[in-house]
Coordinates of C-alpha atoms and ligand atoms in Angstrom, one line a residue:
M17 CA 99.8 132.3 76.2
M18 CA 98.8 129.7 73.7
M19 CA 101.1 126.9 74.1
N20 CA 101.4 124.9 70.5
C21 CA 101.7 121.4 71.4
G22 CA 102.8 120.7 67.5
A23 CA 102.2 117.7 65.7
M24 CA 104.9 115.2 66.5
N25 CA 107.0 114.7 63.9
A26 CA 108.2 111.3 65.0
T27 CA 110.0 109.1 62.9
T28 CA 107.9 106.4 61.6
P29 CA 108.2 103.5 64.2
S30 CA 109.8 100.2 62.8
S31 CA 107.8 97.8 64.8
A32 CA 104.2 97.4 65.1
S33 CA 104.1 98.9 68.4
W34 CA 101.3 101.6 67.5
S35 CA 98.3 101.1 68.7
A36 CA 95.3 101.7 66.2
S37 CA 92.2 101.0 68.3
H38 CA 92.7 103.7 70.5
G39 CA 95.0 106.5 71.4
S40 CA 98.3 105.8 69.8
K41 CA 101.3 104.1 71.6
I42 CA 104.4 105.9 71.3
P43 CA 107.0 103.4 70.5
M44 CA 108.8 101.7 73.4
L45 CA 105.3 100.8 74.9
L46 CA 105.2 96.9 74.6
P47 CA 102.6 95.3 72.9
R48 CA 99.3 96.0 74.1
A49 CA 98.4 92.9 76.6
I50 CA 95.7 90.4 76.1
C51 CA 93.4 91.9 78.6
S52 CA 90.0 91.0 80.0
T53 CA 88.7 94.4 80.3
H54 CA 85.8 93.1 81.9
R55 CA 87.2 92.6 85.5
M56 CA 85.7 95.9 86.4
C57 CA 83.6 96.0 89.5
C58 CA 79.9 96.5 88.9
G59 CA 79.1 97.3 92.5
S60 CA 78.9 95.4 95.5
G61 CA 76.6 92.7 95.1
V62 CA 78.0 89.7 96.6
H63 CA 77.5 86.3 95.0
V64 CA 77.3 83.6 97.2
D65 CA 78.4 81.0 94.8
A66 CA 81.2 83.0 93.6
C67 CA 82.3 83.8 96.9
V68 CA 82.0 81.0 99.2
S69 CA 83.6 78.2 96.8
T70 CA 85.6 77.0 99.7
N71 CA 85.2 73.2 98.8
V72 CA 88.1 73.6 96.1
S73 CA 91.4 73.0 98.3
R74 CA 93.7 76.2 98.7
N75 CA 96.3 74.0 96.8
A76 CA 94.0 73.4 93.9
K77 CA 93.3 77.1 93.7
D78 CA 97.1 78.0 93.9
S79 CA 97.9 75.4 91.3
M80 CA 95.4 77.1 89.1
I81 CA 97.0 80.3 89.3
W82 CA 100.5 79.1 89.7
S83 CA 100.9 76.5 87.0
G84 CA 103.4 78.5 85.5
T85 CA 106.0 80.9 86.7
S86 CA 106.1 82.9 83.7
P87 CA 105.1 86.5 83.9
S88 CA 103.2 86.0 80.9
L89 CA 101.1 83.4 82.4
Y90 CA 100.7 85.4 85.2
S91 CA 99.1 88.2 83.2
K92 CA 96.3 85.8 82.2
Q93 CA 96.0 84.8 85.9
P94 CA 95.9 87.4 88.4
I95 CA 96.4 86.3 91.8
N96 CA 93.5 87.8 93.1
K97 CA 91.3 86.2 90.4
F98 CA 89.2 84.7 93.0
L99 CA 87.9 87.9 94.1
L100 CA 86.9 88.8 90.7
P101 CA 83.9 86.6 90.3
L102 CA 82.6 89.0 92.7
R103 CA 82.9 92.1 90.8
A104 CA 82.3 90.5 87.7
S105 CA 78.8 89.0 88.3
V106 CA 76.1 91.2 89.7
A107 CA 74.4 88.9 92.2
S108 CA 70.7 88.1 91.5
T109 CA 68.8 89.4 94.5
S110 CA 67.7 85.8 95.8
Q111 CA 71.8 85.0 96.2
D112 CA 72.8 88.5 97.7
V113 CA 74.3 88.0 101.0
T114 CA 73.5 91.3 103.4
I115 CA 76.3 93.0 104.5
A116 CA 74.7 92.8 107.9
S117 CA 74.9 89.1 107.7
L118 CA 78.3 89.1 106.9
I119 CA 79.4 91.1 109.7
G120 CA 76.9 90.0 112.8
R121 CA 78.8 90.4 115.9
E122 CA 82.3 90.6 114.3
K123 CA 84.7 93.3 114.9
I124 CA 85.7 94.1 111.4
G125 CA 89.4 95.8 111.0
V126 CA 90.9 96.8 107.6
L127 CA 94.9 97.0 107.8
L128 CA 96.4 99.1 105.1
L129 CA 99.9 98.2 104.6
N130 CA 102.4 100.8 103.0
L131 CA 106.0 101.3 102.7
G132 CA 106.5 104.2 105.0
G133 CA 109.0 106.9 104.8
P134 CA 111.3 109.3 106.8
E135 CA 109.5 111.8 108.8
T136 CA 112.7 114.1 109.3
L137 CA 116.1 114.2 107.9
E138 CA 117.2 112.5 111.1
D139 CA 114.9 109.3 110.0
V140 CA 116.7 109.1 106.7
Q141 CA 119.3 106.8 107.5
P142 CA 117.7 104.5 109.9
F143 CA 114.9 104.2 107.4
L144 CA 117.1 103.2 104.9
F145 CA 118.7 100.8 107.0
N146 CA 115.4 99.3 107.5
L147 CA 114.8 99.0 103.6
F148 CA 118.1 97.5 102.7
A149 CA 117.8 95.3 105.8
D150 CA 114.8 93.7 103.9
P151 CA 115.7 90.3 102.2
D152 CA 112.7 91.2 99.8
I153 CA 114.9 94.3 98.8
I154 CA 118.5 92.8 99.0
R155 CA 119.0 89.1 98.6
L156 CA 122.3 87.7 100.1
P157 CA 123.4 84.0 99.4
R158 CA 122.4 81.8 102.4
L159 CA 126.1 81.7 103.5
F160 CA 126.2 85.3 103.9
R161 CA 122.7 85.9 105.7
F162 CA 124.7 87.1 108.9
L163 CA 125.9 90.0 106.8
Q164 CA 122.5 91.5 106.1
K165 CA 122.7 94.1 108.7
P166 CA 126.1 95.2 108.4
L167 CA 125.3 95.5 104.9
A168 CA 122.3 97.4 105.1
Q169 CA 124.4 99.5 107.6
F170 CA 126.9 100.2 105.0
I171 CA 124.7 100.8 102.1
S172 CA 122.2 103.2 104.3
V173 CA 125.0 105.3 105.6
T174 CA 126.3 105.8 102.2
R175 CA 123.3 106.5 100.5
A176 CA 121.7 108.6 103.2
P177 CA 123.6 112.1 102.1
K178 CA 121.8 111.9 98.7
S179 CA 118.5 110.5 99.9
K180 CA 118.6 113.6 102.6
E181 CA 119.1 116.2 99.9
G182 CA 116.0 114.4 98.2
Y183 CA 113.8 114.9 101.3
A184 CA 115.1 118.1 102.0
S185 CA 114.1 119.4 99.0
I186 CA 110.3 118.1 99.8
G187 CA 110.1 119.9 102.8
G188 CA 112.6 117.7 105.3
G189 CA 110.7 114.5 105.2
S190 CA 108.3 112.2 103.6
P191 CA 104.5 113.0 103.4
L192 CA 103.5 109.3 103.1
R193 CA 102.4 109.0 107.0
H194 CA 100.2 111.9 106.9
I195 CA 98.8 111.0 103.5
T196 CA 98.1 107.3 104.7
D197 CA 96.6 108.3 107.7
A198 CA 94.3 110.7 105.9
Q199 CA 93.4 108.0 103.2
A200 CA 92.6 105.4 106.2
E201 CA 90.2 107.8 107.9
E202 CA 88.5 108.3 104.6
L203 CA 88.3 104.6 104.1
R204 CA 87.0 104.2 107.6
K205 CA 84.1 106.9 106.8
S206 CA 83.3 105.5 103.6
L207 CA 82.9 102.0 105.3
W208 CA 80.6 103.4 108.0
E209 CA 78.7 105.1 105.1
K210 CA 78.2 101.7 103.6
Q211 CA 77.0 100.4 106.7
V212 CA 80.3 98.4 107.4
P213 CA 81.5 99.6 111.2
A214 CA 85.2 98.9 110.6
R215 CA 88.4 100.0 112.1
V216 CA 91.1 101.0 109.9
Y217 CA 94.9 100.6 110.8
V218 CA 98.1 101.6 108.9
G219 CA 101.1 99.4 108.9
M220 CA 103.9 100.6 107.3
R221 CA 106.9 98.3 106.4
Y222 CA 110.0 100.6 106.8
W223 CA 109.0 103.4 109.5
H224 CA 106.2 104.4 111.7
P225 CA 103.9 103.2 112.4
F226 CA 105.7 100.0 111.7
T227 CA 103.5 96.7 110.8
E228 CA 104.1 95.4 114.1
E229 CA 102.6 98.5 115.9
A230 CA 99.4 98.2 113.9
I231 CA 99.0 94.6 114.8
Q232 CA 99.7 95.4 118.4
Q233 CA 96.6 97.9 118.1
I234 CA 94.4 95.1 116.2
K235 CA 95.0 92.8 119.1
R236 CA 94.1 95.6 121.7
D237 CA 91.0 96.2 119.8
R238 CA 90.2 92.6 119.7
I239 CA 89.3 92.5 116.2
T240 CA 87.8 89.3 114.7
K241 CA 88.0 89.6 111.1
L242 CA 90.6 91.4 109.4
V243 CA 91.0 92.6 105.6
V244 CA 94.4 93.2 104.6
L245 CA 94.9 95.6 101.8
P246 CA 98.0 96.8 100.6
L247 CA 98.2 100.4 99.1
Y248 CA 99.8 99.2 96.1
P249 CA 97.5 98.9 93.2
Q250 CA 99.7 96.7 91.4
F251 CA 101.6 93.5 93.5
S252 CA 105.3 93.1 93.5
I253 CA 107.6 91.1 95.3
S254 CA 109.3 94.0 96.6
T255 CA 106.4 95.9 98.0
S256 CA 103.4 94.1 98.9
G257 CA 105.3 90.7 99.0
S258 CA 107.7 92.0 101.5
S259 CA 104.7 93.4 103.8
L260 CA 102.6 90.2 103.4
R261 CA 105.9 87.9 104.1
L262 CA 106.6 89.8 107.5
L263 CA 102.8 89.8 108.3
E264 CA 103.0 86.0 107.7
R265 CA 105.9 85.6 110.3
I266 CA 103.7 87.6 112.6
F267 CA 100.8 86.0 112.4
R268 CA 102.7 82.5 112.5
E269 CA 104.1 83.3 116.0
D270 CA 100.9 84.7 117.8
E271 CA 98.1 82.7 119.0
Y272 CA 95.3 85.2 119.0
L273 CA 96.4 86.2 115.1
V274 CA 96.7 82.7 114.1
S275 CA 92.9 82.1 114.9
M276 CA 91.6 85.5 113.9
Q277 CA 89.9 85.3 110.5
H278 CA 91.7 87.2 107.7
T279 CA 92.0 87.7 104.0
V280 CA 94.2 89.7 101.9
I281 CA 93.5 91.8 98.7
P282 CA 96.8 91.7 96.8
S283 CA 96.1 93.9 94.1
W284 CA 93.5 95.9 93.0
Y285 CA 94.8 97.9 89.8
Q286 CA 92.0 96.5 87.6
R287 CA 89.3 97.8 89.8
E288 CA 86.7 100.1 88.0
G289 CA 86.7 102.9 90.6
Y290 CA 90.5 103.2 90.6
I291 CA 90.6 103.1 86.9
K292 CA 88.0 105.6 86.5
A293 CA 89.4 108.0 89.2
L294 CA 92.7 107.9 87.6
A295 CA 90.8 108.5 84.0
N296 CA 89.1 111.7 85.7
L297 CA 92.4 112.9 87.1
I298 CA 94.4 112.6 83.5
G299 CA 91.4 114.2 81.8
K300 CA 91.2 117.1 84.1
E301 CA 95.0 117.5 83.6
L302 CA 95.0 117.3 79.9
E303 CA 92.5 120.4 80.0
T304 CA 95.0 122.7 81.2
F305 CA 96.8 122.2 77.9
D306 CA 95.8 124.6 74.8
H307 CA 95.6 121.5 72.6
P308 CA 94.7 118.6 74.6
E309 CA 94.8 116.1 72.0
Q310 CA 98.2 116.8 71.2
V311 CA 99.8 116.1 74.6
V312 CA 101.6 112.5 75.0
I313 CA 100.6 110.6 78.4
C314 CA 103.7 109.4 79.9
F315 CA 102.6 106.8 82.7
S316 CA 105.7 106.5 85.0
A317 CA 105.6 103.5 87.5
H318 CA 108.4 102.8 89.8
G319 CA 110.8 100.3 88.4
V320 CA 111.9 96.9 89.9
P321 CA 115.2 94.8 89.0
L322 CA 114.3 93.1 85.9
A323 CA 115.3 89.9 87.6
Y324 CA 112.5 90.0 90.0
V325 CA 110.1 89.7 86.8
E326 CA 112.2 87.4 84.6
E327 CA 113.5 85.4 87.1
A328 CA 111.3 85.2 90.2
G329 CA 107.9 85.7 88.5
D330 CA 107.0 88.9 89.6
P331 CA 103.6 90.0 88.1
Y332 CA 104.4 93.9 88.7
K333 CA 105.0 94.4 85.0
A334 CA 102.1 92.4 83.7
E335 CA 99.5 94.0 85.9
M336 CA 101.2 97.4 85.2
E337 CA 100.5 96.9 81.5
E338 CA 97.0 95.6 82.0
C339 CA 96.5 98.4 84.2
I340 CA 97.7 100.9 81.5
D341 CA 95.0 99.4 79.1
L342 CA 92.3 99.3 81.2
I343 CA 93.0 103.5 81.9
M344 CA 93.5 104.0 78.3
E345 CA 90.2 102.0 77.5
E346 CA 88.2 104.2 79.8
L347 CA 89.9 107.3 78.3
E348 CA 88.7 106.2 74.9
K349 CA 85.4 105.7 75.9
R350 CA 85.4 109.4 76.8
K351 CA 86.7 110.1 73.4
I352 CA 90.2 110.8 74.7
M353 CA 92.8 109.2 72.2
N354 CA 96.0 110.6 73.2
A355 CA 99.4 108.8 72.4
Y356 CA 101.0 107.3 75.4
T357 CA 103.6 105.5 76.7
L358 CA 104.7 103.4 79.9
A359 CA 108.0 103.8 81.5
Y360 CA 109.6 102.9 84.7
Q361 CA 111.6 105.1 87.4
S362 CA 113.5 105.2 90.5
R363 CA 116.1 102.9 89.6
V364 CA 118.8 102.2 92.2
G365 CA 122.4 100.8 91.2
P366 CA 123.7 99.4 87.9
V367 CA 121.6 96.4 87.6
E368 CA 119.2 96.0 84.9
W369 CA 115.7 97.5 86.2
L370 CA 112.5 97.4 84.1
K371 CA 112.6 99.3 80.9
P372 CA 112.1 101.8 79.2
Y373 CA 113.5 104.0 81.9
T374 CA 111.8 107.3 82.4
D375 CA 114.5 109.7 82.0
E376 CA 115.6 108.1 78.6
T377 CA 111.9 107.8 77.4
I378 CA 111.6 111.6 78.2
I379 CA 114.8 112.4 75.9
E380 CA 113.5 110.3 73.4
L381 CA 110.3 111.7 73.2
G382 CA 111.8 115.1 72.9
K383 CA 114.0 114.0 69.9
R384 CA 110.8 112.5 68.5
G385 CA 109.5 116.2 68.3
V386 CA 106.8 115.7 71.1
K387 CA 106.2 119.3 72.7
C388 CA 103.6 118.6 75.2
L389 CA 104.0 115.9 77.9
L390 CA 101.6 114.8 80.7
A391 CA 103.6 112.7 83.1
V392 CA 101.3 110.1 85.1
P393 CA 102.8 108.3 88.5
I394 CA 100.9 105.2 88.5
S395 CA 102.4 102.7 91.0
F396 CA 101.8 105.1 94.1
V397 CA 98.5 106.3 95.4
S398 CA 100.4 109.1 97.5
E399 CA 102.6 111.9 96.9
H400 CA 106.1 111.0 98.0
I401 CA 109.8 112.0 97.4
E402 CA 109.4 110.3 93.8
T403 CA 106.6 112.4 92.6
L404 CA 107.4 115.3 94.2
E405 CA 111.3 115.1 93.5
E406 CA 112.0 112.6 90.9
I407 CA 109.2 113.6 88.7
D408 CA 108.4 117.2 89.4
V409 CA 111.8 118.5 89.4
E410 CA 114.3 116.0 88.0
Y411 CA 112.3 114.9 85.1
K412 CA 110.4 118.2 84.2
E413 CA 114.0 119.9 84.0
L414 CA 115.1 116.8 81.8
A415 CA 111.9 117.2 79.6
L416 CA 112.4 121.3 79.1
K417 CA 115.9 120.5 78.1
S418 CA 114.9 117.9 75.9
G419 CA 112.5 120.1 73.9
I420 CA 109.4 119.5 75.5
E421 CA 107.6 122.8 75.8
K422 CA 104.6 122.3 78.2
W423 CA 104.9 119.9 80.9
G424 CA 102.2 118.6 83.3
R425 CA 101.8 115.9 85.9
V426 CA 98.8 114.1 87.2
P427 CA 98.6 114.4 90.9
A428 CA 98.8 111.3 93.0
L429 CA 94.9 109.7 94.0
G430 CA 95.4 110.5 97.7
C431 CA 91.9 111.0 99.3
E432 CA 90.4 111.2 96.0
P433 CA 86.5 110.0 96.5
T434 CA 85.9 107.7 93.8
F435 CA 89.0 106.0 94.6
I436 CA 88.2 105.8 98.4
S437 CA 84.9 104.7 97.9
D438 CA 86.0 102.0 95.5
L439 CA 88.7 100.8 97.9
A440 CA 85.6 100.4 100.6
D441 CA 83.8 98.5 98.1
A442 CA 86.8 96.2 97.8
V443 CA 86.9 95.7 101.3
I444 CA 83.0 95.1 101.6
E445 CA 83.3 92.7 98.5
S446 CA 86.1 90.8 100.3
L447 CA 84.4 90.1 103.7
P448 CA 82.8 86.9 102.6
Y449 CA 86.1 85.5 101.8
V450 CA 87.4 86.3 105.4
G451 CA 88.6 83.2 107.1
A452 CA 86.5 81.1 104.2
M453 CA 89.7 79.0 103.7
A454 CA 91.1 78.8 107.2
V455 CA 89.6 75.7 108.4
S456 CA 91.8 74.8 111.2
N457 CA 94.6 76.6 112.8
I458 CA 97.2 74.7 111.0
E459 CA 95.9 75.5 107.8
A460 CA 96.0 78.9 108.8
R461 CA 99.2 78.8 110.2
Q462 CA 100.5 77.7 106.5
S463 CA 99.3 80.4 104.7
L464 CA 98.4 84.4 105.7
V465 CA 96.2 84.5 102.6
P466 CA 93.7 81.7 102.3
L467 CA 92.1 83.2 98.9
G468 CA 94.1 86.0 97.9
S469 CA 97.1 83.1 97.2
V470 CA 99.4 85.6 98.2
G471 CA 101.3 82.4 99.8
G472 CA 101.2 80.8 96.6
L473 CA 103.1 83.9 95.2
L474 CA 105.7 83.9 98.0
A475 CA 106.4 80.1 97.3
V476 CA 106.9 80.5 93.8
Y477 CA 109.1 83.0 94.4
D478 CA 111.0 81.2 97.3
S479 CA 111.4 78.3 95.1
R480 CA 113.4 80.4 93.0
R481 CA 115.0 83.1 95.1
R482 CA 118.0 81.7 95.0
E483 CA 118.4 82.3 91.5
L484 CA 117.5 85.9 91.8
Q485 CA 120.2 88.4 91.3
S486 CA 120.6 90.8 94.3
P487 CA 120.2 94.7 93.1
V488 CA 122.8 95.6 95.7
M489 CA 125.2 92.9 95.3
V490 CA 125.4 93.2 91.6
W491 CA 125.8 96.9 92.1
E492 CA 128.5 96.9 94.1
W493 CA 130.6 93.6 93.8
G494 CA 129.6 92.0 90.8
W495 CA 127.9 89.1 92.6
T496 CA 126.3 87.1 89.4
R497 CA 125.3 83.6 89.2
S498 CA 128.5 83.2 87.2
A499 CA 130.6 84.7 89.9
E500 CA 129.4 81.9 92.4
T501 CA 132.5 80.1 92.9
W502 CA 133.9 79.7 96.4
N503 CA 136.8 81.9 95.5
G504 CA 134.8 84.6 94.4
R505 CA 132.5 84.0 97.5
A506 CA 135.8 84.6 99.7
A507 CA 137.0 87.6 98.1
M508 CA 133.5 89.1 98.3
L509 CA 133.2 88.3 101.7
A510 CA 136.8 89.8 102.3
V511 CA 135.6 93.2 100.6
L512 CA 132.3 93.2 102.6
V513 CA 134.5 93.1 105.9
L514 CA 136.6 95.7 104.8
L515 CA 133.4 97.9 103.8
V516 CA 131.9 97.3 107.3
L517 CA 134.7 98.2 108.8
E518 CA 135.3 101.3 106.8
V519 CA 131.6 102.4 107.6
T520 CA 131.9 101.7 111.0
T521 CA 135.4 103.3 111.9
G522 CA 135.0 105.9 109.3
Q523 CA 138.3 104.9 108.1
G524 CA 139.8 103.0 105.4
F525 CA 141.0 102.9 101.7
L526 CA 137.5 104.0 100.1
H527 CA 137.7 107.3 102.4
Q528 CA 141.4 107.7 101.2
W529 CA 140.6 107.3 97.6
G530 CA 137.5 109.7 97.9
I531 CA 135.0 107.0 96.4
L532 CA 133.0 106.0 99.4
L533 CA 130.0 108.2 98.1
F534 CA 129.3 106.0 95.2
F535 CA 125.6 105.5 95.9
H536 CA 125.1 108.4 93.4
Ligands
LIG605 C1 105.4 100.3 93.9 C2 106.2 101.2 94.4 C3 107.8 100.7 94.5 C4 108.2 99.7 94.3 C5 108.1 98.5 93.4 C6 109.7 100.0 95.1 C7 110.9 98.8 94.8 C8 112.2 99.3 95.3 N1 112.5 100.5 96.2 C9 113.7 100.3 96.0 C10 114.6 101.4 96.7 C11 114.3 102.4 97.5 N2 112.8 102.7 97.7 C12 112.9 104.1 98.4 C13 111.5 104.7 98.8 C14 110.5 104.4 98.4 N3 110.0 103.7 97.3 C15 108.7 103.6 97.2 C16 108.1 102.8 96.4 C17 108.5 101.6 95.6 N4 109.7 101.1 95.6 C18 108.2 104.5 98.1 C19 106.7 105.0 98.1 C20 109.4 105.1 98.8 C21 109.2 106.1 99.7 C22 109.2 107.6 99.4 C23 108.8 108.4 100.3 O1 108.3 109.5 100.0 O2 109.6 108.4 101.6 C24 114.2 104.3 98.5 C25 114.5 105.7 99.3 C26 114.3 107.0 99.0 C27 115.7 107.0 98.1 O3 116.6 107.1 98.7 O4 115.5 107.1 97.1 C28 115.0 103.6 98.1 C29 116.3 103.4 98.2 C30 114.2 99.3 95.9 C31 115.9 98.6 95.6 C32 113.1 98.5 95.2 C33 113.1 97.0 94.4 C34 114.0 96.0 94.6
LIG606 FE1 111.3 102.1 96.3

């Protein structure tokens, strides 16, 4: 049946948020970021001057990046900017460094970092415990750090029933491990095809195979050069940041690891292969509509609490917006000029997260007369519960209820060959950096990420973390900065103790009042 997407009888936007340069932005999308589009990869030629600029001290480099903490400053200074010259300059032949000379007799390892997911329904609660026990997800004031684990236990137990429902509906567990393993294998093959004989490891943050397990294997394999590659295209304190903080801790405590050369690719949302691979998938999915040009593209990114961006300087939002700009520019080159919008999904609890929220956006688009919508999950490269359940089931249903007649969804990248090949290029391009700044053990101990400067990011975050609202404390007990009085703390502590007792004994006032399951 021919599905007519219909012209959008959207009301005229009140602000100048429509983009004239290419596909029109649906109002709600933030103004187009000033983006240096030309941060695209030009191949794997390596420019010696660009990559081995080790005579600039790490601190000097960090301060170039971190001279300010505002997100807008950040958007102009991405943390991996020192990797960018490698991509931006196609090296002259005389300055090329051959891959072989970089590798020599080294044993190269690539460590893929990811979040992890429960493989069975029994895994759900302990997985949630690990997640909520992470101080990068729930931050307690220093005085109450000892409550981190009891609180994580409480939240994980209360949230588990709802999460289990979600995982049950997608087959009884997360597909994340399986997909990440497949990506690791494809990356390994691609590296070998490009003459880089590397081993690829998977280290998950909250479930098996844990990062610690991967590190043990790396040590057993006597890897001498390690490239750390978080599988999150955009950097967030809550994802890549958390994993890198953990790695930093592991490295600091281990003699072998401290002396092993390593580097980190903190984010890679601007890489040509990634952008092109996503544009390919979007173009292909648009073709399934009868009137592709009338489809509104709705990029849906995983959200983070607003305070992460506004108070802790998380670059996530700036990187996300720049990423969308790059994708739309790529589509424009292919004469695809659709209207589009960016929204954020998967918020947890009542604190404010990045807006607009995907559910509200879908309703709004329906009200504006949009008939055809293409959802594009953007912050993650594998299918997982938030694509398979939240987007495919919840948002689809909401869209159809809101008046949208034709719904489509772009698959996650998974093992898409252009994408994997580009990840392999990213690894190869980072090789000249491996260990370049770690001139001594002492220096290596100070920062896990000599050139990627994630240490700088974490330091900035750490310096402000006392101010950062913890999403969970705010959701449940109203722990705001204004509530930071001793009396308030004492009262909250008492409530916490009661809650912990309630969870551990299964009895108490919340059970009696039937309000225990307030985590959705
Ligand atoms: C870029 C991706 C992600 C960001 C940013 C992120 C932040 C973030 N997440 C939570 C809470 C939960 N996340 C959960 C699962 C989960 N989250 C991501 C990705 C990002 N999270 C993934 C890939 C997964 C795993 C999905 C799977 O298939 O297993 C969960 C558990 C699921 C559920 O109960 O909904 C929670 C809870 C917070 C609080 C946060 C930022 C502070
Ligand atoms: Fe999450």
